[in-house]
Amino acid sequence: MSTKWLISRIAILAFLWWVLAKGAYDSWQIGIPAVLSAVYVDYRLFKPQTNRWSLGGLIIFFLLFLKLSVTSGIDVVRRIYHPRLPLNPAMVEYPLRLTSSAARNLFVCTVSLLPGTLSAELGAHSLVVHVLDVDRPFRKELNLIEDRVAADPGVAVGRRRRDRADGGGGTGFKPHFGHVLAYFDTLPF
């Protein structure tokens, strides 16, 4: 366990306790054991890793997420208020390049947070995504998100797998009409 990790965890959790306790000094009788217990549990469940994102990488990722959220949100609102309700929903299989479980989980959760897409099933090498309109350029958005997550130097990335359904060429996407399984069992919490 590195000293820097330990100090940063204690500082973050102590600040969180201070905010929750509204700055009450007498709350530290419970706060100190609670913070130390939380640091211990955090260490036992999630071992400290050296492949953390840089501040610049987080800012760029946040800006990309904000841009995609706004543009996707506008598209969803436009579809809702359109008189003919132009929807063409489908389950689409997206081949993943990310091999790190933390990077894959970040990608899956980000896709679910974007308007118009929902992560449905996380497989060994692919992600099944529910989209509101299969003709919308969601593939480009998924590639942008995955590329941004993969841009972190600590993230393990493999080669993009191609679907057998399209002969190994093309976009690597195929409609997926199987049952929807939750991916929450792969998350660390």
XYZ file of C-alpha atoms in Angstrom:
189
model
C 0.000 0.000 0.000
C 1.482 3.327 -1.030
C 1.555 6.241 1.370
C 0.146 8.581 -1.260
C -2.875 6.300 -1.802
C -3.448 5.979 1.950
C -3.234 9.730 2.612
C -5.490 10.589 -0.325
C -8.134 8.038 0.746
C -8.104 9.222 4.355
C -8.315 12.866 3.245
C -11.215 12.227 0.843
C -13.195 10.140 3.327
C -12.483 12.529 6.234
C -13.705 15.438 4.113
C -16.812 13.450 3.188
C -17.451 12.729 6.883
C -16.948 16.397 7.748
C -19.516 17.413 5.101
C -22.038 14.776 6.195
C -21.615 15.735 9.861
C -21.982 19.432 8.956
C -18.643 20.239 10.595
C -19.634 19.051 14.080
C -16.457 18.393 16.071
C -18.090 15.924 18.450
C -18.925 13.638 15.498
C -15.267 12.658 15.087
C -15.626 10.111 17.928
C -17.543 8.031 15.403
C -15.998 9.624 12.302
C -12.394 8.530 12.845
C -13.237 4.812 13.273
C -15.692 5.067 10.349
C -13.095 6.657 8.060
C -10.412 4.124 9.007
C -12.869 1.241 8.523
C -13.862 2.623 5.113
C -10.197 2.895 4.079
C -9.617 -0.707 5.171
C -12.670 -1.974 3.261
C -11.672 0.093 0.216
C -8.190 -1.426 0.285
C -9.464 -4.976 0.717
C -12.080 -4.730 -2.049
C -10.253 -2.516 -4.535
C -6.498 -2.882 -4.444
C -4.673 0.354 -5.279
C -3.664 0.473 -8.921
C -1.063 2.565 -10.651
C -3.047 2.984 -13.872
C -5.125 5.996 -12.851
C -6.461 8.596 -15.219
C -4.722 11.908 -15.440
C -6.601 15.110 -14.673
C -6.354 16.153 -18.332
C -7.764 12.795 -19.433
C -10.691 13.149 -17.046
C -11.448 16.663 -18.294
C -11.376 15.558 -21.942
C -13.558 12.536 -21.133
C -16.048 14.742 -19.262
C -16.220 17.225 -22.163
C -16.806 14.398 -24.657
C -19.495 12.912 -22.414
C -21.140 16.328 -22.044
C -21.131 16.900 -25.818
C -22.566 13.450 -26.561
C -25.179 13.824 -23.808
C -26.415 17.141 -25.206
C -26.492 16.034 -28.852
C -28.102 12.681 -28.005
C -30.589 14.360 -25.684
C -31.627 16.804 -28.410
C -32.048 13.895 -30.827
C -34.226 11.956 -28.355
C -36.399 15.029 -27.648
C -36.780 15.646 -31.386
C -37.946 12.066 -31.877
C -40.419 12.268 -28.993
C -42.087 15.425 -30.291
C -42.031 14.416 -33.954
C -45.593 13.662 -35.193
C -44.601 10.272 -36.677
C -42.315 9.272 -33.776
C -39.378 8.122 -35.969
C -38.040 5.177 -33.987
C -36.302 2.079 -35.252
C -35.203 0.343 -32.026
C -32.857 -2.601 -32.051
C -30.424 -4.600 -29.970
C -26.984 -4.239 -31.544
C -23.813 -6.121 -30.715
C -20.719 -3.913 -30.393
C -17.288 -5.625 -30.414
C -15.088 -4.384 -27.560
C -11.378 -3.661 -27.657
C -11.074 -2.845 -23.955
C -9.658 -5.702 -21.901
C -9.329 -4.045 -18.485
C -12.411 -4.674 -16.331
C -12.357 -1.129 -14.926
C -12.192 0.385 -18.421
C -14.948 -1.913 -19.678
C -17.184 -0.975 -16.741
C -16.563 2.728 -17.343
C -17.458 2.269 -21.014
C -20.605 0.245 -20.232
C -21.841 2.740 -17.638
C -21.119 5.699 -19.927
C -23.082 4.109 -22.770
C -26.024 3.542 -20.411
C -25.973 7.175 -19.274
C -26.196 8.571 -22.795
C -29.727 9.331 -24.056
C -30.913 6.892 -26.711
C -28.621 4.005 -25.765
C -28.678 1.396 -23.028
C -26.116 -1.284 -22.265
C -28.009 -4.557 -22.150
C -25.455 -7.389 -21.989
C -21.714 -7.412 -21.458
C -20.082 -10.442 -23.013
C -16.486 -11.604 -23.041
C -15.638 -9.632 -26.183
C -18.745 -7.610 -26.980
C -21.440 -5.376 -25.579
C -25.098 -5.619 -26.556
C -26.584 -2.121 -26.756
C -30.247 -1.155 -27.095
C -30.592 1.842 -29.417
C -33.678 3.914 -30.244
C -32.807 4.180 -33.914
C -30.480 1.784 -35.649
C -30.018 4.287 -38.506
C -28.647 6.951 -36.142
C -24.813 7.278 -36.035
C -24.536 5.617 -32.614
C -21.605 3.482 -33.813
C -19.508 6.621 -34.168
C -20.423 7.680 -30.625
C -19.534 4.262 -29.208
C -16.194 4.350 -31.026
C -15.483 7.858 -29.678
C -16.221 6.781 -26.113
C -14.167 3.603 -26.372
C -11.270 5.483 -27.983
C -11.362 8.080 -25.201
C -11.360 5.387 -22.505
C -8.573 3.554 -24.348
C -6.507 6.760 -24.623
C -5.511 6.393 -20.974
C -1.990 4.901 -20.909
C -2.916 2.414 -18.164
C -5.845 0.856 -20.034
C -5.307 -2.478 -21.738
C -6.677 -2.557 -25.286
C -6.921 -5.479 -27.667
C -7.636 -5.574 -31.381
C -11.225 -4.969 -32.431
C -12.941 -8.259 -33.150
C -14.968 -8.551 -36.324
C -18.286 -10.277 -36.567
C -18.534 -13.466 -38.545
C -21.981 -12.331 -39.744
C -20.560 -9.629 -41.998
C -17.718 -11.741 -43.358
C -15.041 -10.070 -41.251
C -15.423 -6.744 -43.001
C -17.769 -3.834 -42.623
C -18.607 -2.207 -39.359
C -18.477 -5.254 -37.120
C -22.078 -4.766 -35.941
C -25.000 -7.130 -36.169
C -28.478 -6.959 -34.693
C -28.846 -8.974 -31.509
C -32.308 -10.310 -30.688
C -31.395 -12.573 -27.778
C -32.627 -12.039 -24.249
C -31.331 -9.073 -22.302
C -29.068 -9.859 -19.363
C -27.994 -7.318 -16.785
C -24.314 -6.548 -16.618
C -24.468 -5.486 -12.965
C -22.936 -8.740 -11.773
C -19.658 -7.693 -13.420
C -19.472 -4.405 -11.537
C -17.225 -4.261 -8.469
C -19.971 -3.051 -6.110
